[in-house]
């Protein structure tokens, strides 16, 4: 069993939530710095660089993913 001292006072909820928020904001900032998002030329949606747009399927001015053939709704479920 790990030896550790007993806390002297109970920690306030705001104190622990503040610590967590600080951690969360730092993690969010780090993630935003690593992922390079760029805008789509066709529709203006945010997309990852060097990849086709997820909403319109365009990449470098031409259609890569045909969105018209995409399935609208799953009508039949095989069970
Ligand atoms: Zn697009």
PDB file of N, CA and C and ligand atoms in Angstrom:
ATOM      1  N   UNK A   1       0.839  -1.197   0.000  1.00  0.00           N
ATOM      2  CA  UNK A   1       0.000   0.000   0.000  1.00  0.00           C
ATOM      3  C   UNK A   1       0.878   1.254   0.000  1.00  0.00           C
ATOM      4  N   UNK A   2       0.457   2.223  -0.792  1.00  0.00           N
ATOM      5  CA  UNK A   2       1.252   3.445  -0.912  1.00  0.00           C
ATOM      6  C   UNK A   2       1.096   4.298   0.340  1.00  0.00           C
ATOM      7  N   UNK A   3       2.221   4.827   0.775  1.00  0.00           N
ATOM      8  CA  UNK A   3       2.202   5.702   1.947  1.00  0.00           C
ATOM      9  C   UNK A   3       2.011   7.137   1.498  1.00  0.00           C
ATOM     10  N   UNK A   4       0.994   7.750   1.972  1.00  0.00           N
ATOM     11  CA  UNK A   4       0.779   9.158   1.659  1.00  0.00           C
ATOM     12  C   UNK A   4       0.089   9.831   2.829  1.00  0.00           C
ATOM     13  N   UNK A   5       0.342  11.123   2.956  1.00  0.00           N
ATOM     14  CA  UNK A   5      -0.211  11.844   4.089  1.00  0.00           C
ATOM     15  C   UNK A   5      -1.703  12.098   3.909  1.00  0.00           C
ATOM     16  N   UNK A   6      -2.365  12.252   5.022  1.00  0.00           N
ATOM     17  CA  UNK A   6      -3.788  12.542   4.992  1.00  0.00           C
ATOM     18  C   UNK A   6      -3.986  14.031   4.714  1.00  0.00           C
ATOM     19  N   UNK A   7      -4.900  14.401   3.832  1.00  0.00           N
ATOM     20  CA  UNK A   7      -5.115  15.820   3.580  1.00  0.00           C
ATOM     21  C   UNK A   7      -5.624  16.534   4.826  1.00  0.00           C
ATOM     22  N   UNK A   8      -5.111  17.747   5.071  1.00  0.00           N
ATOM     23  CA  UNK A   8      -5.461  18.493   6.287  1.00  0.00           C
ATOM     24  C   UNK A   8      -6.879  19.044   6.220  1.00  0.00           C
ATOM     25  N   UNK A   9      -7.229  19.532   5.007  1.00  0.00           N
ATOM     26  CA  UNK A   9      -8.562  20.108   4.834  1.00  0.00           C
ATOM     27  C   UNK A   9      -9.191  19.566   3.569  1.00  0.00           C
ATOM     28  N   UNK A  10     -10.497  19.563   3.567  1.00  0.00           N
ATOM     29  CA  UNK A  10     -11.194  19.140   2.357  1.00  0.00           C
ATOM     30  C   UNK A  10     -11.074  20.235   1.295  1.00  0.00           C
ATOM     31  N   UNK A  11     -10.783  19.788   0.072  1.00  0.00           N
ATOM     32  CA  UNK A  11     -10.595  20.750  -1.002  1.00  0.00           C
ATOM     33  C   UNK A  11     -11.953  21.195  -1.543  1.00  0.00           C
ATOM     34  N   UNK A  12     -12.072  22.490  -1.817  1.00  0.00           N
ATOM     35  CA  UNK A  12     -13.322  23.027  -2.354  1.00  0.00           C
ATOM     36  C   UNK A  12     -13.531  22.542  -3.782  1.00  0.00           C
ATOM     37  N   UNK A  13     -14.771  22.398  -4.182  1.00  0.00           N
ATOM     38  CA  UNK A  13     -15.093  21.927  -5.527  1.00  0.00           C
ATOM     39  C   UNK A  13     -14.561  22.895  -6.586  1.00  0.00           C
ATOM     40  N   UNK A  14     -14.627  24.188  -6.287  1.00  0.00           N
ATOM     41  CA  UNK A  14     -14.165  25.188  -7.254  1.00  0.00           C
ATOM     42  C   UNK A  14     -12.667  25.065  -7.504  1.00  0.00           C
ATOM     43  N   UNK A  15     -11.945  24.679  -6.455  1.00  0.00           N
ATOM     44  CA  UNK A  15     -10.491  24.540  -6.574  1.00  0.00           C
ATOM     45  C   UNK A  15     -10.123  23.410  -7.543  1.00  0.00           C
ATOM     46  N   UNK A  16     -10.798  22.269  -7.376  1.00  0.00           N
ATOM     47  CA  UNK A  16     -10.495  21.135  -8.248  1.00  0.00           C
ATOM     48  C   UNK A  16     -10.997  21.382  -9.665  1.00  0.00           C
ATOM     49  N   UNK A  17     -12.140  22.065  -9.786  1.00  0.00           N
ATOM     50  CA  UNK A  17     -12.669  22.341 -11.120  1.00  0.00           C
ATOM     51  C   UNK A  17     -11.781  23.336 -11.850  1.00  0.00           C
ATOM     52  N   UNK A  18     -11.212  24.295 -11.113  1.00  0.00           N
ATOM     53  CA  UNK A  18     -10.301  25.272 -11.711  1.00  0.00           C
ATOM     54  C   UNK A  18      -9.056  24.561 -12.252  1.00  0.00           C
ATOM     55  N   UNK A  19      -8.536  23.615 -11.459  1.00  0.00           N
ATOM     56  CA  UNK A  19      -7.361  22.864 -11.880  1.00  0.00           C
ATOM     57  C   UNK A  19      -7.661  22.081 -13.162  1.00  0.00           C
ATOM     58  N   UNK A  20      -8.842  21.438 -13.181  1.00  0.00           N
ATOM     59  CA  UNK A  20      -9.219  20.656 -14.350  1.00  0.00           C
ATOM     60  C   UNK A  20      -9.394  21.552 -15.577  1.00  0.00           C
ATOM     61  N   UNK A  21     -10.018  22.718 -15.408  1.00  0.00           N
ATOM     62  CA  UNK A  21     -10.238  23.637 -16.524  1.00  0.00           C
ATOM     63  C   UNK A  21      -8.923  24.112 -17.104  1.00  0.00           C
ATOM     64  N   UNK A  22      -7.975  24.380 -16.235  1.00  0.00           N
ATOM     65  CA  UNK A  22      -6.648  24.823 -16.684  1.00  0.00           C
ATOM     66  C   UNK A  22      -5.997  23.740 -17.532  1.00  0.00           C
ATOM     67  N   UNK A  23      -6.086  22.498 -17.054  1.00  0.00           N
ATOM     68  CA  UNK A  23      -5.529  21.362 -17.796  1.00  0.00           C
ATOM     69  C   UNK A  23      -6.213  21.223 -19.145  1.00  0.00           C
ATOM     70  N   UNK A  24      -7.554  21.344 -19.143  1.00  0.00           N
ATOM     71  CA  UNK A  24      -8.343  21.181 -20.368  1.00  0.00           C
ATOM     72  C   UNK A  24      -7.987  22.264 -21.393  1.00  0.00           C
ATOM     73  N   UNK A  25      -7.870  23.509 -20.940  1.00  0.00           N
ATOM     74  CA  UNK A  25      -7.547  24.606 -21.849  1.00  0.00           C
ATOM     75  C   UNK A  25      -6.163  24.438 -22.456  1.00  0.00           C
ATOM     76  N   UNK A  26      -5.215  23.971 -21.637  1.00  0.00           N
ATOM     77  CA  UNK A  26      -3.857  23.755 -22.129  1.00  0.00           C
ATOM     78  C   UNK A  26      -3.847  22.657 -23.187  1.00  0.00           C
ATOM     79  N   UNK A  27      -4.603  21.572 -22.929  1.00  0.00           N
ATOM     80  CA  UNK A  27      -4.676  20.453 -23.872  1.00  0.00           C
ATOM     81  C   UNK A  27      -5.325  20.899 -25.177  1.00  0.00           C
ATOM     82  N   UNK A  28      -6.353  21.729 -25.071  1.00  0.00           N
ATOM     83  CA  UNK A  28      -7.064  22.235 -26.255  1.00  0.00           C
ATOM     84  C   UNK A  28      -6.137  23.102 -27.107  1.00  0.00           C
ATOM     85  N   UNK A  29      -5.383  23.959 -26.434  1.00  0.00           N
ATOM     86  CA  UNK A  29      -4.449  24.841 -27.130  1.00  0.00           C
ATOM     87  C   UNK A  29      -3.392  24.030 -27.879  1.00  0.00           C
ATOM     88  N   UNK A  30      -2.877  22.998 -27.199  1.00  0.00           N
ATOM     89  CA  UNK A  30      -1.848  22.142 -27.792  1.00  0.00           C
ATOM     90  C   UNK A  30      -2.401  21.436 -29.029  1.00  0.00           C
ATOM     91  N   UNK A  31      -3.640  20.960 -28.926  1.00  0.00           N
ATOM     92  CA  UNK A  31      -4.269  20.248 -30.041  1.00  0.00           C
ATOM     93  C   UNK A  31      -4.481  21.178 -31.233  1.00  0.00           C
ATOM     94  N   UNK A  32      -4.916  22.398 -30.958  1.00  0.00           N
ATOM     95  CA  UNK A  32      -5.135  23.363 -32.029  1.00  0.00           C
ATOM     96  C   UNK A  32      -3.834  23.733 -32.724  1.00  0.00           C
ATOM     97  N   UNK A  33      -2.734  23.744 -31.965  1.00  0.00           N
ATOM     98  CA  UNK A  33      -1.440  24.091 -32.535  1.00  0.00           C
ATOM     99  C   UNK A  33      -0.919  22.984 -33.443  1.00  0.00           C
ATOM    100  N   UNK A  34      -1.244  21.714 -33.129  1.00  0.00           N
ATOM    101  CA  UNK A  34      -0.698  20.600 -33.902  1.00  0.00           C
ATOM    102  C   UNK A  34      -1.499  20.329 -35.168  1.00  0.00           C
ATOM    103  N   UNK A  35      -2.844  20.537 -35.121  1.00  0.00           N
ATOM    104  CA  UNK A  35      -3.648  20.268 -36.311  1.00  0.00           C
ATOM    105  C   UNK A  35      -3.768  21.537 -37.138  1.00  0.00           C
ATOM    106  N   UNK A  36      -3.353  21.449 -38.397  1.00  0.00           N
ATOM    107  CA  UNK A  36      -3.409  22.592 -39.289  1.00  0.00           C
ATOM    108  C   UNK A  36      -4.684  22.505 -40.120  1.00  0.00           C
ATOM    109  N   UNK A  37      -5.685  23.279 -39.739  1.00  0.00           N
ATOM    110  CA  UNK A  37      -6.936  23.292 -40.484  1.00  0.00           C
ATOM    111  C   UNK A  37      -6.894  24.413 -41.518  1.00  0.00           C
ATOM    112  N   UNK A  38      -7.397  24.113 -42.714  1.00  0.00           N
ATOM    113  CA  UNK A  38      -7.488  25.133 -43.750  1.00  0.00           C
ATOM    114  C   UNK A  38      -8.912  25.154 -44.287  1.00  0.00           C
ATOM    115  N   UNK A  39      -9.265  26.242 -44.965  1.00  0.00           N
ATOM    116  CA  UNK A  39     -10.624  26.374 -45.485  1.00  0.00           C
ATOM    117  C   UNK A  39     -10.719  25.774 -46.876  1.00  0.00           C
ATOM    118  N   UNK A  40     -11.877  25.179 -47.150  1.00  0.00           N
ATOM    119  CA  UNK A  40     -12.134  24.609 -48.470  1.00  0.00           C
ATOM    120  C   UNK A  40     -12.370  25.739 -49.460  1.00  0.00           C
ATOM    121  N   UNK A  41     -11.801  25.607 -50.673  1.00  0.00           N
ATOM    122  CA  UNK A  41     -11.962  26.641 -51.699  1.00  0.00           C
ATOM    123  C   UNK A  41     -13.390  26.668 -52.244  1.00  0.00           C
ATOM    124  N   UNK A  42     -14.025  25.500 -52.263  1.00  0.00           N
ATOM    125  CA  UNK A  42     -15.360  25.371 -52.862  1.00  0.00           C
ATOM    126  C   UNK A  42     -16.460  25.839 -51.912  1.00  0.00           C
ATOM    127  N   UNK A  43     -16.469  25.288 -50.708  1.00  0.00           N
ATOM    128  CA  UNK A  43     -17.594  25.578 -49.814  1.00  0.00           C
ATOM    129  C   UNK A  43     -17.191  26.381 -48.578  1.00  0.00           C
ATOM    130  N   UNK A  44     -15.914  26.507 -48.314  1.00  0.00           N
ATOM    131  CA  UNK A  44     -15.474  27.309 -47.179  1.00  0.00           C
ATOM    132  C   UNK A  44     -15.490  26.590 -45.857  1.00  0.00           C
ATOM    133  N   UNK A  45     -15.758  25.312 -45.892  1.00  0.00           N
ATOM    134  CA  UNK A  45     -15.768  24.506 -44.669  1.00  0.00           C
ATOM    135  C   UNK A  45     -14.329  24.224 -44.226  1.00  0.00           C
ATOM    136  N   UNK A  46     -14.114  24.094 -42.932  1.00  0.00           N
ATOM    137  CA  UNK A  46     -12.794  23.780 -42.413  1.00  0.00           C
ATOM    138  C   UNK A  46     -12.446  22.328 -42.737  1.00  0.00           C
ATOM    139  N   UNK A  47     -11.245  22.123 -43.247  1.00  0.00           N
ATOM    140  CA  UNK A  47     -10.825  20.760 -43.583  1.00  0.00           C
ATOM    141  C   UNK A  47      -9.348  20.608 -43.252  1.00  0.00           C
ATOM    142  N   UNK A  48      -8.908  19.355 -43.139  1.00  0.00           N
ATOM    143  CA  UNK A  48      -7.495  19.090 -42.905  1.00  0.00           C
ATOM    144  C   UNK A  48      -6.727  19.358 -44.189  1.00  0.00           C
ATOM    145  N   UNK A  49      -5.523  19.892 -44.075  1.00  0.00           N
ATOM    146  CA  UNK A  49      -4.732  20.168 -45.256  1.00  0.00           C
ATOM    147  C   UNK A  49      -4.277  18.864 -45.899  1.00  0.00           C
ATOM    148  N   UNK A  50      -4.144  18.855 -47.216  1.00  0.00           N
ATOM    149  CA  UNK A  50      -3.750  17.697 -48.038  1.00  0.00           C
ATOM    150  C   UNK A  50      -4.775  16.564 -48.010  1.00  0.00           C
ATOM    151  N   UNK A  51      -6.022  16.911 -47.695  1.00  0.00           N
ATOM    152  CA  UNK A  51      -7.087  15.913 -47.730  1.00  0.00           C
ATOM    153  C   UNK A  51      -8.305  16.514 -48.431  1.00  0.00           C
ATOM    154  N   UNK A  52      -9.159  15.634 -48.952  1.00  0.00           N
ATOM    155  CA  UNK A  52     -10.372  16.093 -49.616  1.00  0.00           C
ATOM    156  C   UNK A  52     -11.352  16.643 -48.593  1.00  0.00           C
ATOM    157  N   UNK A  53     -12.176  17.578 -49.055  1.00  0.00           N
ATOM    158  CA  UNK A  53     -13.163  18.188 -48.172  1.00  0.00           C
ATOM    159  C   UNK A  53     -14.232  17.161 -47.809  1.00  0.00           C
ATOM    160  N   UNK A  54     -14.619  17.124 -46.554  1.00  0.00           N
ATOM    161  CA  UNK A  54     -15.590  16.153 -46.100  1.00  0.00           C
ATOM    162  C   UNK A  54     -17.018  16.502 -46.473  1.00  0.00           C
ATOM    163  N   UNK A  55     -17.299  17.788 -46.675  1.00  0.00           N
ATOM    164  CA  UNK A  55     -18.683  18.185 -46.934  1.00  0.00           C
ATOM    165  C   UNK A  55     -19.013  18.222 -48.422  1.00  0.00           C
ATOM    166  N   UNK A  56     -18.056  18.621 -49.296  1.00  0.00           N
ATOM    167  CA  UNK A  56     -18.370  18.694 -50.723  1.00  0.00           C
ATOM    168  C   UNK A  56     -17.566  17.690 -51.551  1.00  0.00           C
ATOM    169  N   UNK A  57     -16.497  17.123 -51.016  1.00  0.00           N
ATOM    170  CA  UNK A  57     -15.730  16.108 -51.725  1.00  0.00           C
ATOM    171  C   UNK A  57     -14.761  16.642 -52.751  1.00  0.00           C
ATOM    172  N   UNK A  58     -14.419  17.926 -52.671  1.00  0.00           N
ATOM    173  CA  UNK A  58     -13.493  18.519 -53.627  1.00  0.00           C
ATOM    174  C   UNK A  58     -12.073  18.504 -53.095  1.00  0.00           C
ATOM    175  N   UNK A  59     -11.142  18.310 -53.983  1.00  0.00           N
ATOM    176  CA  UNK A  59      -9.728  18.449 -53.639  1.00  0.00           C
ATOM    177  C   UNK A  59      -8.974  18.983 -54.848  1.00  0.00           C
ATOM    178  N   UNK A  60      -8.283  20.082 -54.699  1.00  0.00           N
ATOM    179  CA  UNK A  60      -7.523  20.748 -55.757  1.00  0.00           C
ATOM    180  C   UNK A  60      -8.392  21.044 -56.986  1.00  0.00           C
ATOM    181  N   UNK A  61      -9.612  21.504 -56.741  1.00  0.00           N
ATOM    182  CA  UNK A  61     -10.480  21.940 -57.828  1.00  0.00           C
ATOM    183  C   UNK A  61     -11.209  20.852 -58.580  1.00  0.00           C
ATOM    184  N   UNK A  62     -11.132  19.630 -58.128  1.00  0.00           N
ATOM    185  CA  UNK A  62     -11.886  18.559 -58.805  1.00  0.00           C
ATOM    186  C   UNK A  62     -12.539  17.634 -57.783  1.00  0.00           C
ATOM    187  N   UNK A  63     -13.576  16.926 -58.266  1.00  0.00           N
ATOM    188  CA  UNK A  63     -14.334  16.052 -57.377  1.00  0.00           C
ATOM    189  C   UNK A  63     -13.539  14.779 -57.128  1.00  0.00           C
ATOM    190  N   UNK A  64     -13.291  14.480 -55.895  1.00  0.00           N
ATOM    191  CA  UNK A  64     -12.588  13.254 -55.520  1.00  0.00           C
ATOM    192  C   UNK A  64     -13.578  12.262 -54.921  1.00  0.00           C
ATOM    193  N   UNK A  65     -14.443  12.775 -54.062  1.00  0.00           N
ATOM    194  CA  UNK A  65     -15.483  11.939 -53.447  1.00  0.00           C
ATOM    195  C   UNK A  65     -16.823  12.400 -54.008  1.00  0.00           C
ATOM    196  N   UNK A  66     -17.513  11.470 -54.667  1.00  0.00           N
ATOM    197  CA  UNK A  66     -18.806  11.817 -55.253  1.00  0.00           C
ATOM    198  C   UNK A  66     -19.870  11.792 -54.167  1.00  0.00           C
ATOM    199  N   UNK A  67     -20.323  12.991 -53.795  1.00  0.00           N
ATOM    200  CA  UNK A  67     -21.287  13.095 -52.703  1.00  0.00           C
ATOM    201  C   UNK A  67     -22.719  12.831 -53.171  1.00  0.00           C
ATOM    202  N   UNK A  68     -22.954  12.877 -54.509  1.00  0.00           N
ATOM    203  CA  UNK A  68     -24.309  12.650 -55.014  1.00  0.00           C
ATOM    204  C   UNK A  68     -24.701  11.181 -54.886  1.00  0.00           C
ATOM    205  N   UNK A  69     -23.684  10.311 -54.902  1.00  0.00           N
ATOM    206  CA  UNK A  69     -23.948   8.883 -54.783  1.00  0.00           C
ATOM    207  C   UNK A  69     -24.065   8.430 -53.324  1.00  0.00           C
ATOM    208  N   UNK A  70     -23.788   9.351 -52.429  1.00  0.00           N
ATOM    209  CA  UNK A  70     -23.815   9.001 -51.011  1.00  0.00           C
ATOM    210  C   UNK A  70     -25.203   8.569 -50.566  1.00  0.00           C
ATOM    211  N   UNK A  71     -25.222   7.630 -49.648  1.00  0.00           N
ATOM    212  CA  UNK A  71     -26.468   7.101 -49.170  1.00  0.00           C
ATOM    213  C   UNK A  71     -27.175   8.128 -48.300  1.00  0.00           C
ATOM    214  N   UNK A  72     -28.472   8.338 -48.580  1.00  0.00           N
ATOM    215  CA  UNK A  72     -29.233   9.318 -47.807  1.00  0.00           C
ATOM    216  C   UNK A  72     -29.634   8.752 -46.458  1.00  0.00           C
ATOM    217  N   UNK A  73     -30.178   7.551 -46.479  1.00  0.00           N
ATOM    218  CA  UNK A  73     -30.738   7.009 -45.255  1.00  0.00           C
ATOM    219  C   UNK A  73     -30.671   5.479 -45.329  1.00  0.00           C
ATOM    220  N   UNK A  74     -30.410   4.876 -44.241  1.00  0.00           N
ATOM    221  CA  UNK A  74     -30.433   3.422 -44.199  1.00  0.00           C
ATOM    222  C   UNK A  74     -31.892   2.994 -44.030  1.00  0.00           C
ATOM    223  N   UNK A  75     -32.406   2.319 -45.085  1.00  0.00           N
ATOM    224  CA  UNK A  75     -33.825   1.959 -45.050  1.00  0.00           C
ATOM    225  C   UNK A  75     -34.033   0.532 -44.573  1.00  0.00           C
ATOM    226  N   UNK A  76     -33.078  -0.344 -44.909  1.00  0.00           N
ATOM    227  CA  UNK A  76     -33.244  -1.740 -44.563  1.00  0.00           C
ATOM    228  C   UNK A  76     -32.099  -2.170 -43.646  1.00  0.00           C
ATOM    229  N   UNK A  77     -32.445  -2.862 -42.604  1.00  0.00           N
ATOM    230  CA  UNK A  77     -31.437  -3.346 -41.664  1.00  0.00           C
ATOM    231  C   UNK A  77     -31.431  -4.873 -41.691  1.00  0.00           C
ATOM    232  N   UNK A  78     -30.271  -5.406 -42.070  1.00  0.00           N
ATOM    233  CA  UNK A  78     -30.133  -6.857 -42.068  1.00  0.00           C
ATOM    234  C   UNK A  78     -29.846  -7.325 -40.646  1.00  0.00           C
ATOM    235  N   UNK A  79     -30.651  -8.218 -40.189  1.00  0.00           N
ATOM    236  CA  UNK A  79     -30.466  -8.677 -38.817  1.00  0.00           C
ATOM    237  C   UNK A  79     -30.120 -10.159 -38.763  1.00  0.00           C
TER     238      UNK A  79
HETATM  239 ZN1  LIG B   1     -15.728  21.766 -49.423  1.00  0.00          ZN
END
